[in-house]
Short mmCIF file of C-alpha atoms in Angstrom, two decimals:
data_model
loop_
_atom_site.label_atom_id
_atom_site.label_comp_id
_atom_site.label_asym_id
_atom_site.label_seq_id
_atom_site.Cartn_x
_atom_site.Cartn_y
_atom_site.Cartn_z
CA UNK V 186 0.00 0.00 0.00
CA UNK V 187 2.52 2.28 0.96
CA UNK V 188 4.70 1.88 -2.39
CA UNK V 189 1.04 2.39 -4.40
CA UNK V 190 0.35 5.65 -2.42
CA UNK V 191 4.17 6.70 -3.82
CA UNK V 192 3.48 6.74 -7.01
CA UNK V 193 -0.05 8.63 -6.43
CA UNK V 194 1.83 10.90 -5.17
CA UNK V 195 4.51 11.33 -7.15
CA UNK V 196 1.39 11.50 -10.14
CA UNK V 197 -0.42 13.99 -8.16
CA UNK V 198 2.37 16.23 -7.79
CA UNK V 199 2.89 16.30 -11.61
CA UNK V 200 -1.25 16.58 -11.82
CA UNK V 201 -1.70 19.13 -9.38
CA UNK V 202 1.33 21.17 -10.77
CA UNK V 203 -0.13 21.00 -14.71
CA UNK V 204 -3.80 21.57 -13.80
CA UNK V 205 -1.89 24.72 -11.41
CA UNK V 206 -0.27 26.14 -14.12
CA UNK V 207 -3.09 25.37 -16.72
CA UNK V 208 -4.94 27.44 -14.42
CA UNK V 209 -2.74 30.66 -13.70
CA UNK V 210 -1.59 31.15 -17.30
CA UNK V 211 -4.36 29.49 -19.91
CA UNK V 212 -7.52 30.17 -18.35
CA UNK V 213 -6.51 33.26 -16.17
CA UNK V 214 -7.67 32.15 -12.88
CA UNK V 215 -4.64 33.28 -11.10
CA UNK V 216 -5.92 32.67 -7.78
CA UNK V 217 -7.34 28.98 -8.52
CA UNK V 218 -3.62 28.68 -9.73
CA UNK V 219 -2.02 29.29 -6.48
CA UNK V 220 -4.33 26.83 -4.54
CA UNK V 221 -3.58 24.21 -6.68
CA UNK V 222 0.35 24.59 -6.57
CA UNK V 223 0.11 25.34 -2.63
CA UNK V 224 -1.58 21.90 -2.31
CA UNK V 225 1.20 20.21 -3.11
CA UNK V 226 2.87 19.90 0.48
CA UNK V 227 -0.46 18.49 1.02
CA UNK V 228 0.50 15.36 -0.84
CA UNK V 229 3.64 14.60 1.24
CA UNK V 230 1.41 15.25 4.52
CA UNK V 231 -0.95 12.42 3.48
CA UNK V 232 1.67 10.04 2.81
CA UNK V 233 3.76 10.74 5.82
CA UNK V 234 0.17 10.15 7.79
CA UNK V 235 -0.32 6.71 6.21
CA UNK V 236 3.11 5.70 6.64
CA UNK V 237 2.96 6.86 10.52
CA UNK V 238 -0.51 4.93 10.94
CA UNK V 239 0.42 1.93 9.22
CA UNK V 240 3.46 1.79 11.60
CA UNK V 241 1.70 2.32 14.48
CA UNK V 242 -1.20 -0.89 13.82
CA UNK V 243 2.27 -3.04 14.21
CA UNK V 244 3.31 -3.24 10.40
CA UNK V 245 6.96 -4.34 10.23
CA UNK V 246 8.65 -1.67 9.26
CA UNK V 247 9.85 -2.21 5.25
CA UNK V 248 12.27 -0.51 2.71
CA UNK V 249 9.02 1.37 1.47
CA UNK V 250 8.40 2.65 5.16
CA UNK V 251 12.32 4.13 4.12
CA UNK V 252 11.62 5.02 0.60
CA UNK V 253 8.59 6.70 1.65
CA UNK V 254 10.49 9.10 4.21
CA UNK V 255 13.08 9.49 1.34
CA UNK V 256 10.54 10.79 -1.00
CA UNK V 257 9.46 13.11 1.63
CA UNK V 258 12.65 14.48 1.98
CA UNK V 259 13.28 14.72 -1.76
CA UNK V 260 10.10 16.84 -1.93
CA UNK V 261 11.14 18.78 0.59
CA UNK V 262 14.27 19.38 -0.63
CA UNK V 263 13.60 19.87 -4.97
CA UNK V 264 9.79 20.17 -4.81
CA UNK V 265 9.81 24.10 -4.58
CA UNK V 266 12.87 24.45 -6.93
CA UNK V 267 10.74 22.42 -9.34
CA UNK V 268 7.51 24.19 -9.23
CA UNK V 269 9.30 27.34 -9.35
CA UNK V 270 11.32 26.69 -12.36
CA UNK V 271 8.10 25.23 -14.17
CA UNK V 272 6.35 28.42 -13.33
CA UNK V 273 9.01 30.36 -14.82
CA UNK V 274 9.03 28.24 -18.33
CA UNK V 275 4.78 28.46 -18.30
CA UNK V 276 4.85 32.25 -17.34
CA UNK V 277 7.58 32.59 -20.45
CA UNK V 278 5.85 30.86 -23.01
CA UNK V 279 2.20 31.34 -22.04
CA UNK V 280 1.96 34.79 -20.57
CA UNK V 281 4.60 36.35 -22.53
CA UNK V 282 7.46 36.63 -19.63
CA UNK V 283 11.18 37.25 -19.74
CA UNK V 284 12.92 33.43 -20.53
CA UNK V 285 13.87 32.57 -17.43
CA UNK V 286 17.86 32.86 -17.11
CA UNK V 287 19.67 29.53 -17.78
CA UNK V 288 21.88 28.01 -15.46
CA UNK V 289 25.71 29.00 -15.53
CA UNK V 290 27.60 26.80 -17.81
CA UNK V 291 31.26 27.81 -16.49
CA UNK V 292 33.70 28.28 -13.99
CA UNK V 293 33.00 29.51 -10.35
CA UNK V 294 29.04 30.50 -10.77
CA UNK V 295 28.50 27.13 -12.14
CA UNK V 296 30.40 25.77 -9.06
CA UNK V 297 28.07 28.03 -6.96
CA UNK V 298 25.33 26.68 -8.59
CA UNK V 299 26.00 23.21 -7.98
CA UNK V 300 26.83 23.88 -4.27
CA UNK V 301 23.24 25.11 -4.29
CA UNK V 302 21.77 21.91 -5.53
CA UNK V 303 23.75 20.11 -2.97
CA UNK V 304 22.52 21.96 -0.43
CA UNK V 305 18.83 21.10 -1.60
CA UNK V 306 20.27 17.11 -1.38
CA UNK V 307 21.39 17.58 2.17
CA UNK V 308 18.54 19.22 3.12
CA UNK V 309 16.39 15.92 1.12
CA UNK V 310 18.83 13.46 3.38
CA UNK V 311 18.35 16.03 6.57
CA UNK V 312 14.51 15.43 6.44
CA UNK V 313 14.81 12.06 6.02
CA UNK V 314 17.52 10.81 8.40
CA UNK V 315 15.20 12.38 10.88
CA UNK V 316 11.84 10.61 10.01
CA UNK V 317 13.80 7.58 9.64
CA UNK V 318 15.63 8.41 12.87
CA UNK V 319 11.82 9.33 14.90
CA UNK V 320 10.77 6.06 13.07
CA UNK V 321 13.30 3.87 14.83
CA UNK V 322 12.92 5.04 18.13
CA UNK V 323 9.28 4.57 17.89
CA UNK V 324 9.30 0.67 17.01
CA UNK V 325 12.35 0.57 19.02
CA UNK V 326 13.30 -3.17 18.67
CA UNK V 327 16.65 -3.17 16.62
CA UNK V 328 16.28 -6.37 15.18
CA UNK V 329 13.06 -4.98 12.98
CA UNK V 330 14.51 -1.52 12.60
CA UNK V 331 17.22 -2.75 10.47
CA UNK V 332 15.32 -1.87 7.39
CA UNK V 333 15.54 1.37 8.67
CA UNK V 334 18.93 1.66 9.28
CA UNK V 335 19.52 0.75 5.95
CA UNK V 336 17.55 3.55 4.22
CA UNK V 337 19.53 6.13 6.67
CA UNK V 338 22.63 4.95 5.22
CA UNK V 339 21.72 5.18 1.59
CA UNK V 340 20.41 8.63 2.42
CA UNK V 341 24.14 9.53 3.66
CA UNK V 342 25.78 8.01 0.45
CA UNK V 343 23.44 10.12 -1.96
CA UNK V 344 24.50 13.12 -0.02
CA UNK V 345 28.04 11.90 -0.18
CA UNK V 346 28.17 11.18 -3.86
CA UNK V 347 26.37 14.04 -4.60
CA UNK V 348 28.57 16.69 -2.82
CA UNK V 349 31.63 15.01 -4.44
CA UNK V 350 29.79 15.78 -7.93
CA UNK V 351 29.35 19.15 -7.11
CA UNK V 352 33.31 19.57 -5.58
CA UNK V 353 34.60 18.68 -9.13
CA UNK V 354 33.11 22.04 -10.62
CA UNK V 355 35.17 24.00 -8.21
CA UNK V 356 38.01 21.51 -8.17
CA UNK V 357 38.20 21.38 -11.94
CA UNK V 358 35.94 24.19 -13.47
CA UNK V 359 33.96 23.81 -16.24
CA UNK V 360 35.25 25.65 -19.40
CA UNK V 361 33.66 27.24 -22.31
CA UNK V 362 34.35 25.50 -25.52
CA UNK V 363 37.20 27.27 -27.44
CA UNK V 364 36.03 30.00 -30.14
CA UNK V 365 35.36 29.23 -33.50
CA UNK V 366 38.50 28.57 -35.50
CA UNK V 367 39.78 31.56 -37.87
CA UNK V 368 40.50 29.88 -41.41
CA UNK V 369 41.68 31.38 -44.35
CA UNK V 370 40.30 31.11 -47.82
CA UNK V 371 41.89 32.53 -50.77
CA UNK V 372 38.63 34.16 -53.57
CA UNK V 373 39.29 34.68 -56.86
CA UNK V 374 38.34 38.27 -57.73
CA UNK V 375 36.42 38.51 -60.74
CA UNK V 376 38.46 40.17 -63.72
CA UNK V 377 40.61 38.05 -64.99
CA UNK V 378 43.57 40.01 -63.70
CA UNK V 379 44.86 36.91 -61.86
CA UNK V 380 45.00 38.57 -58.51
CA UNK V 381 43.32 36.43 -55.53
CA UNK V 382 42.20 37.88 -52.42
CA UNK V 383 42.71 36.28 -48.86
CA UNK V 384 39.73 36.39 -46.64
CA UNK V 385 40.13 35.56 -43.02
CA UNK V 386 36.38 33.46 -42.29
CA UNK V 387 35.14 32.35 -38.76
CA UNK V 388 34.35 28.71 -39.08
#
């Protein structure tokens, strides 16, 4: 049940977040627009309820007990980022907005950039290490916490992995692609007088 109620949620965020922006930009209704994308959280409340309830009528606790208080985290962590970056791209090419500025490509403000994201990640493992963490002290016996345990540590290696991603950009920046090449070619000028002209061409 508690893998099934993922997935709806994961679906209704997507739903909820179309029918919000469908809302706000095609049919004008600005207001209906902002209900519908601030009943998001609202997904992540029901599923943290079910998962709590089911825990608490003696259900072993699972790897989807964990990968449900991962995906809360995750939300947590990207689920505003993502809306907000969708509402820039709708409000763009639906209401006639600025394009919404594209992430750095190079050097330092890329590296900045990717420390950012990280910091969403750690927040996403933060979240979850501690409903993992309230979950195991409220079963209590280690033996069926292990499960548990397990999720905590693959929380701890995402953050890991990711933040050694995001050292490489300021380890070893990212750098623009070198500028087009500068080729000659030699054009015949028309007269007959045998001359030839060199023109310098960007490639």
């Amino acid at each position: 049940m508690i893998v099934a109620l993922i997935v709806a949620c994961e679906v209704g965020f997507w739903v909820l977040l179309a029918l919000g922006l469908t809302a706000r930009y095609v049919l004008k209704w600005r207001r209906t627009g902002v209900v519908l994308l601030l009943c998001e959280p609202l997904l992540e409340l029901v599923l943290f309820t079910v998962t709590a309830i089911d825990l608490k009528n003696g259900a072993r606790p699972g790897w989807e007990h964990g990968l449900a208080a991962l995906y809360i985290g995750f939300t947590a962590g990207y689920g505003h980022y993502t809306v907000r970056r969708l509402d820039a791209h709708a409000a763009h090419r639906l209401a006639g907005a600025p394009r919404p500025p594209k992430p750095p490509g190079y050097g330092l403000p890329r590296a900045r950039h990717e420390a950012r994201l990280w910091l969403r990640t750690l927040l996403a493992a933060a979240v979850a290490l501690a409903l993992l963490q309230t979950a195991v002290w409220y079963v209590g016996t280690p033996s069926a916490t292990a499960p548990l345990r397990s999720w905590q540590w693959t929380a701890l290696r995402i953050t890991a992995i990711h933040g050694l991603i995001a050292l490489t950009y300021l380890l070893f920046p990212k750098k623009p692609r070198p500028g087009r090449s500068a080729r000659q070619r030699v054009v015949r000028r028309p007269g007959g007088d045998g001359r030839t002209l060199t023109r310098t061409l960007r490639m």
